[in-house]
Amino acid sequence: MNKIKMTERRYLPEKQQGAALVIGLILLLIMTLLGITAMRGTTLQERMSGALKDKDIALQAAESALRDGEQQVETVVAPDFSVAGWYDSGDGVTRPDWKNNPDDPAETGDGGVIDYSGSIQWKHAPQYYIERLPAVTEDGASGSMALGDGSAKEEYSFFRVVARGFGNNGNTVTVLESTYRR
Amino acid sequence: MTTNTLKKLCLVALYFAASLMTGGAQAISLSQVPLFVGAGVDPNLMFVLDDSGSMRVGFMPDGLTSNMLIGTSSDCYYDSSTGTYNDGYYGGQFTCFYYVNNGREFLASSHLNKQYYDPNKTYSAPPRGDKTNFPDVSFTNAPFNGYDSSSTTTDLSSRYRAIMDDLNLKGFYDNGNYVSGFAISTNAAADSAFYYTFDGTVSGCDTNPYSDSCYTRVDVTQQSDAEKQNFANWFSYYRTRIMSAKAGIGFAFDAQPEALRVGYGTINTSNTVVRGVRQFSNVSGGSQYRQQFFNWLYGVDPYGDTPLRRSLGDAGDYYSITDSTGPYSSTPGVSGGTDYECRASYTVLMTDGYWNGNNPAVGNEDGTDGTTITNTSGDTYQYKAGNPFTDTYNNTLADVAMHYWKNDLQPGIDNKVATSQKDPAFWQHMVTYGVGLGVKGAVDPANAFAAINDPTISISWPDPAKSDSAKIDDLLHASVNGRGGFYSAGDPQAFSRQLSSVLAEVVDRGKGSSSSIAANSTRLDTDSLIYQGLFNSDGWSGDLLAYSLTTSGDVITKPTWSAATKMDAPTDDEVLQTKTSTTPNGRKMLVADASGGLVNFIWSNLDSQQQAALNLQDGLGADRVKYIRGDRRLELSQGGKFRDRTSRMGDIVHSSPAFSGREGFGYQDLPGQEGVTYNAYRSSKRNRREMVYVGANDGLLHGFDANTGEEVFSFIPSQVLGQLPDLTNPNYGHHFFVDGSPIVTDAYLNGAWKTVLIGTMDAGGKEIFALDVSDPNNPSLLWEFSNDALGEGVSEASVVYVKDSSTATGYKWLVAAGNGYNSVNGTASLLLIDMDTGGLYQNVTVPGAANGMAGITAISTDTPYVADTIYGGDLQGHLWKFNQDSKDVWQVAISKGKTPLPLMTATDSSGNPQPITARPDVSLNADGDLMVFFGTGKYLGTSDVTDLSEQTIYGVIDSGSSLVRGDLQQQTIDEQGSFTSGSTQIPYRVVSNNDRGSASGWYMDLISPVDGDQGERSVVRPVLRGSAVLFTTLIPSDNPCNGGGSGWIMALNLDNGGRIDGGVLDLNGDGVVDDNDLVKNNAGDYVPASGLGSEHIITRPNFLSGPGDVDIGHASDSAGNVQRFNIKGDGSTVGRQSWRQIR
């Protein structure tokens, strides 16, 4: 009995030894896979947060340019539409197509754009253009209702400012638009 | 021939007809000059001439004496067989007469001796003072003294002799001939007239130009007749210092207007003053004050010292005379005059040398602080000794000047002399000008004057006792202390020029403005320009100025362009040309021809009737055309027959300029094809030349390029053509021509949008005209309208689009206007003119005789931009409302039975009717009620100036019923005071703020709580801005020191006529309307001010939207200034309206 048992016993340790190796190997494989996966996830997350940051840089850049454009509208000039970046309603000049082609640095329309030069070193400088919207009629409730006396009934007070900003990666672009009344 | 053509032909003759028609007893008097003109106070000018002995000499500068002395006096001794001369003695040195045989040829050359004949200069015979000149002198019969008709003469071809210094030869007889000035001798030393030319190429002449080897003799008898003539004129009118000074002074004063009071004196006269100041005019059959000046000037015979200090003191003492015959009196020299507190006094001290003589004993005036001087307006000033005025020396000329500057010379009267940056003195003081002839100092005059306002420049004055040069610096110092000017002329010609500029500075007045400002935008931008029309009653010239604005809306003092400057630049030949691309300086001056088209105003283009109207009896029509085109050669002073002008540009009085550029009028909202096509028309204006149009009393409507001031075209309305000869008459008394305010707007004519200009004549006549100015380079005449119903005094019209069921579209374009005054029937009516044809469309007459309708305002209450209601006021105090009946016929809107009733009957508190002469304006209040705003009062004829009847401003609600004073809520002017902002005092008013309740509007009597009834009235259209209505009021004044009057801007809550919560006026001018603009009322509370005072009459302000919530107002005033003030903006939300992310 013992002999048989012993014989049986003899077999078993041999099998056990082989399983441990396999299991060890499998575990090792799992660990490796886990490790690799974890590493890949971290890298992905790192990549993901990097793109987010870049998008944020682009947004801030675009907003800076937008505000610079609004500042121009508010303070600077009687619009001179021969200056790059200024468009008048109905002038037939092709605007930059930043909706469909936002990341092409050469996409500056036929009338040009204005670079926003902040203190930051940009991959591409944020840009904007200003479009004067059609004159609007001033309402009669606060002013003279007189007709035909030669006084202009309309005032150009609305402007559209469109700005784009780039992230550190030239493919990250944010395009913003605002309507501004002065 | 069309009706138009017939009408056209009649227009030429209409002026004469019109003058006959207005002869009725009920005619309303319309003044033909601006009402506040003639009220000005003319400045005093005391002219002090140096008559010291040195003025007799024939050389300049004095430095030449050192080279004139040769050896001992015996060298100068003239030895003739008949007698001996004494030595010349001048400036401490022996000098002597010059004659050809003893060398010193430089003395007979203008190279060094600026007094001697210069062949490159033209010596004109000086003016006599009676608009004629002395005769040209005969070369063979030239008087020793051209200014003396009884002077001995000489033959310059054989009996000429140059003597440089006759001082000690005065009264000497030689061989029976009187030696006067340049002595002429009959003895052997006499010669033919000659001069020397300088040749700088001869060796040594660059270092010693005195050597005879540098000079070549020219014998005048061998020269052309023209040169002989020039030499002869020089000999008789210019050869000594006093003679050339007389010529220079004569020319300078001859060019001066009569609006000046001139006195004169010489420094060697006891008390200096020969005659006190008198009006610089000749009264026909009366005092010839102007001629007296010239007679005195030409008779001055110099002999004596140079006691400048005493003389300047004498002039100052003269200005200190306080009795009613004194220099401040309205009747100087005659008792009973009135002293005017704003009269300015100037002394011009002219000298050729260095002062000596009496010590004035004033002490060190410029080194001592003055007393504090005040006036009733609250201004105070005290002279503080300091740079560049102070020195440490006593009793200098500068001390004398300072004495009479820093002290109030007329302590008995208020101090209201106009101030300037250079001269802040508002008290009666003497302004000193120094004019040196051939003398120079060491201190730079420009620097010295700049130092008055620039503390960084320090001036160190030398001791005048120490050197001659320092005495000239003392003359400059006196001019700085006396806040005048200093000129030092090196030669007689420069002297004349500089004296002229001194007089121009003194006389720069008479200008004024009576029309409103226009702007090229409704918003303040960097390229914003404002346009101001001006007149100058001295010679009735005018100007249209364009001013740039700073980013805060302040006016930049130097105009961007001046129409008069531009128009005066071309030559007389150029202005006679028609303007084309090759003749850009020509003029495109247009007039209607018989077919109703436009032709250039050239004699050959005119038809026989037009020619006859210009020919008068003298047949000078062709010359008149040239004169009107601007040919100045036809003026009296240039040998012509016509009136002298001071500029080609005539006076602009009541015509407010109109800007026309790319603006839109909202017509895209119109029904039908008009609305559909309007935006495209708007876009087509994009490249149009921007223009500013203005009517002037030179007979023209002018169209100027709004950015450069170039006159693009001008137009003569047919009715003024027949009056143009008045302008050429040397005795022209001013009257009005194209005096109405043009309006420029868009209208749809014959199937296309056009930009049209509607012009009126105001007091200049009875015509309305329409031009198509869609292409300003090629305007065309649409029509000229006249009609029995049309009177004069129509200042502006409106172009309206109205319903008319009889037309294909159901609408019609009309020109609407009140009919003005003195129409044939003398009634008041609303005139409606067919815009397409220029024919009368409808004349809606209101009840009342001896009446007239002022400007009207059309509004839309239904379809946008389709006018369906018109308001207008008449002379009898009725504000009428017009509308259309069911058949689109215009009618008086309110009636009781068949009796038409006005919307409002304006009466004062005693029930007297109040005339309405200004256009009303209309707006909605917060409740949506239609409110009509208007003021009352009349300022048309001379009797209106002294009329003190009570006038009122109104805001009435149009609810369709006829209103009287009792239906309205009263507001009152409660307080009037003065707000201190920095060093300025700003007059303000506080008004009541009564609740309107259910009253149908409000009224406010224009009675000052301080001054009571003073004839305050409102004769211009109110301005609506946000929740405020702004009335401009006018207070005429008899006191000429008030510039004809003063005024207020009343900014009221349009709903109740009271105060506006939080205020509306930026009283302290800091650019925001806030608590700092509140004033403390009698109850001790801080309340907003509602009135802003002006010391001059102001016109209707123009507003620009400014930075932030502020509107910037500019108003032209009767002194010709542009006044600027801020009000609160309309509060509309500005800034970012929307934001989105596209990518």
Coordinates of C-alpha atoms in Angstrom, one line a residue, chain A residues 55 59 62-63 66-68 70 73-79 81 87-92 98-103 129 132 134-163 171 173-182, chain B residues 522-528 551 659 662-669 678-679 682-683 686 743-745 796-801 857-861 864-868 919 921-925 930 1021 1024-1027 1054 1105-1108 1130 1132-1143:
Chain A
K55 CA -6.6 72.8 -26.6
L59 CA -8.6 78.6 -26.5
A62 CA -8.0 82.7 -29.5
E63 CA -9.7 84.6 -26.7
L66 CA -10.6 88.1 -29.9
R67 CA -10.3 90.6 -27.1
D68 CA -7.6 92.4 -28.9
E70 CA -12.7 94.0 -29.8
V73 CA -13.1 98.1 -32.6
E74 CA -13.7 100.0 -29.4
T75 CA -10.8 102.4 -29.4
V76 CA -8.8 102.5 -32.5
V77 CA -10.0 103.8 -35.7
A78 CA -12.6 104.7 -38.1
P79 CA -12.4 101.5 -40.0
F81 CA -10.8 98.6 -44.9
Y87 CA -13.6 93.7 -43.8
D88 CA -16.7 95.6 -44.5
S89 CA -20.1 94.0 -45.0
G90 CA -20.9 93.4 -48.6
D91 CA -17.4 94.2 -49.8
G92 CA -17.1 90.8 -51.6
W98 CA -11.5 79.1 -40.3
K99 CA -14.6 76.9 -40.0
N100 CA -13.5 74.4 -42.5
N101 CA -9.8 75.0 -42.6
P102 CA -8.8 76.3 -39.2
D103 CA -5.3 74.9 -38.8
Y129 CA -10.1 89.6 -38.4
R132 CA -18.1 95.6 -39.9
P134 CA -24.3 96.5 -41.9
A135 CA -25.5 99.8 -40.4
V136 CA -28.4 99.6 -38.1
T137 CA -31.3 102.0 -37.7
E138 CA -31.3 103.8 -34.5
D139 CA -34.7 103.4 -32.8
G140 CA -36.9 106.5 -32.6
A141 CA -37.7 106.0 -28.9
S142 CA -34.6 107.8 -27.9
G143 CA -34.0 110.6 -30.4
S144 CA -35.7 112.6 -33.0
M145 CA -38.3 111.0 -35.2
A146 CA -37.9 113.7 -37.9
L147 CA -37.8 112.4 -41.4
G148 CA -36.0 113.7 -44.5
D149 CA -34.1 116.4 -42.7
G150 CA -30.7 115.1 -44.0
S151 CA -29.6 113.5 -40.7
A152 CA -28.4 110.0 -41.1
K153 CA -30.8 107.5 -39.6
E154 CA -28.2 104.7 -39.3
E155 CA -25.0 104.1 -37.5
Y156 CA -22.4 101.5 -38.0
S157 CA -22.2 100.2 -34.5
F158 CA -21.9 96.4 -34.8
F159 CA -18.8 94.5 -35.6
R160 CA -18.0 90.8 -35.8
V161 CA -14.6 89.7 -34.6
V162 CA -13.3 86.2 -35.5
A163 CA -10.2 84.9 -33.9
N171 CA -2.9 71.1 -35.3
V173 CA -6.8 75.2 -33.1
T174 CA -9.7 77.1 -31.5
V175 CA -11.8 79.5 -33.5
L176 CA -14.0 82.0 -31.6
E177 CA -16.4 84.7 -32.8
S178 CA -18.0 87.6 -31.0
T179 CA -20.4 90.4 -32.0
Y180 CA -19.3 93.7 -30.6
R181 CA -21.3 97.0 -30.4
R182 CA -19.5 100.2 -30.0
Chain B
T522 CA -22.2 110.5 -35.9
R523 CA -19.5 109.0 -33.8
L524 CA -16.2 110.3 -32.6
D525 CA -13.5 108.6 -34.6
T526 CA -9.9 109.3 -35.3
D527 CA -10.8 110.8 -38.7
S528 CA -13.8 112.7 -37.4
T551 CA -9.7 111.2 -29.0
F659 CA -22.1 116.7 -44.9
R662 CA -22.0 107.2 -47.3
E663 CA -24.7 107.6 -44.7
G664 CA -27.9 105.7 -44.9
F665 CA -31.4 107.1 -44.2
G666 CA -33.1 103.8 -43.3
Y667 CA -35.1 103.6 -46.6
Q668 CA -34.5 99.9 -46.9
D669 CA -37.6 99.6 -44.7
Y678 CA -32.0 100.8 -51.3
N679 CA -29.3 98.6 -49.8
R682 CA -26.2 102.3 -50.1
S683 CA -23.4 100.0 -51.2
R686 CA -19.0 103.4 -50.9
I743 CA -30.1 119.5 -46.7
V744 CA -28.8 116.4 -48.4
T745 CA -30.6 113.1 -48.4
E796 CA -34.4 124.5 -44.4
A797 CA -36.7 122.0 -46.0
S798 CA -37.4 118.3 -45.7
V799 CA -37.6 115.5 -48.3
V800 CA -40.5 113.2 -47.5
Y801 CA -42.1 110.1 -48.9
T857 CA -40.8 118.5 -39.0
A858 CA -42.3 115.4 -40.7
I859 CA -42.6 112.1 -38.9
S860 CA -44.0 108.6 -39.5
T861 CA -46.6 107.1 -37.1
P864 CA -41.8 103.2 -41.4
Y865 CA -40.2 106.1 -43.2
V866 CA -43.5 107.1 -44.8
A867 CA -44.3 110.6 -43.5
D868 CA -47.9 110.9 -42.4
R919 CA -38.4 124.0 -36.2
D921 CA -38.8 118.2 -33.0
V922 CA -40.7 115.1 -32.1
S923 CA -40.1 112.0 -30.1
L924 CA -41.8 109.4 -28.0
N925 CA -41.7 109.4 -24.2
L930 CA -45.9 111.3 -29.1
R1021 CA -34.6 123.5 -33.2
L1024 CA -33.2 115.0 -28.7
R1025 CA -30.6 112.8 -27.1
G1026 CA -31.5 109.8 -25.0
S1027 CA -34.1 110.8 -22.4
L1054 CA -38.2 115.2 -22.2
S1105 CA -21.2 109.5 -29.7
G1106 CA -18.1 109.6 -27.7
P1107 CA -16.0 107.0 -25.8
G1108 CA -18.0 105.4 -23.0
D1130 CA -28.3 107.4 -24.6
S1132 CA -27.5 101.9 -25.0
T1133 CA -25.5 98.7 -24.2
V1134 CA -22.2 98.7 -25.8
G1135 CA -19.5 96.0 -25.7
R1136 CA -19.7 92.3 -26.4
Q1137 CA -23.1 91.3 -27.5
S1138 CA -22.5 87.6 -28.3
W1139 CA -19.8 85.0 -28.1
R1140 CA -19.5 81.5 -29.6
Q1141 CA -16.9 78.9 -30.4
I1142 CA -16.8 77.9 -34.0
R1143 CA -14.0 75.3 -33.7

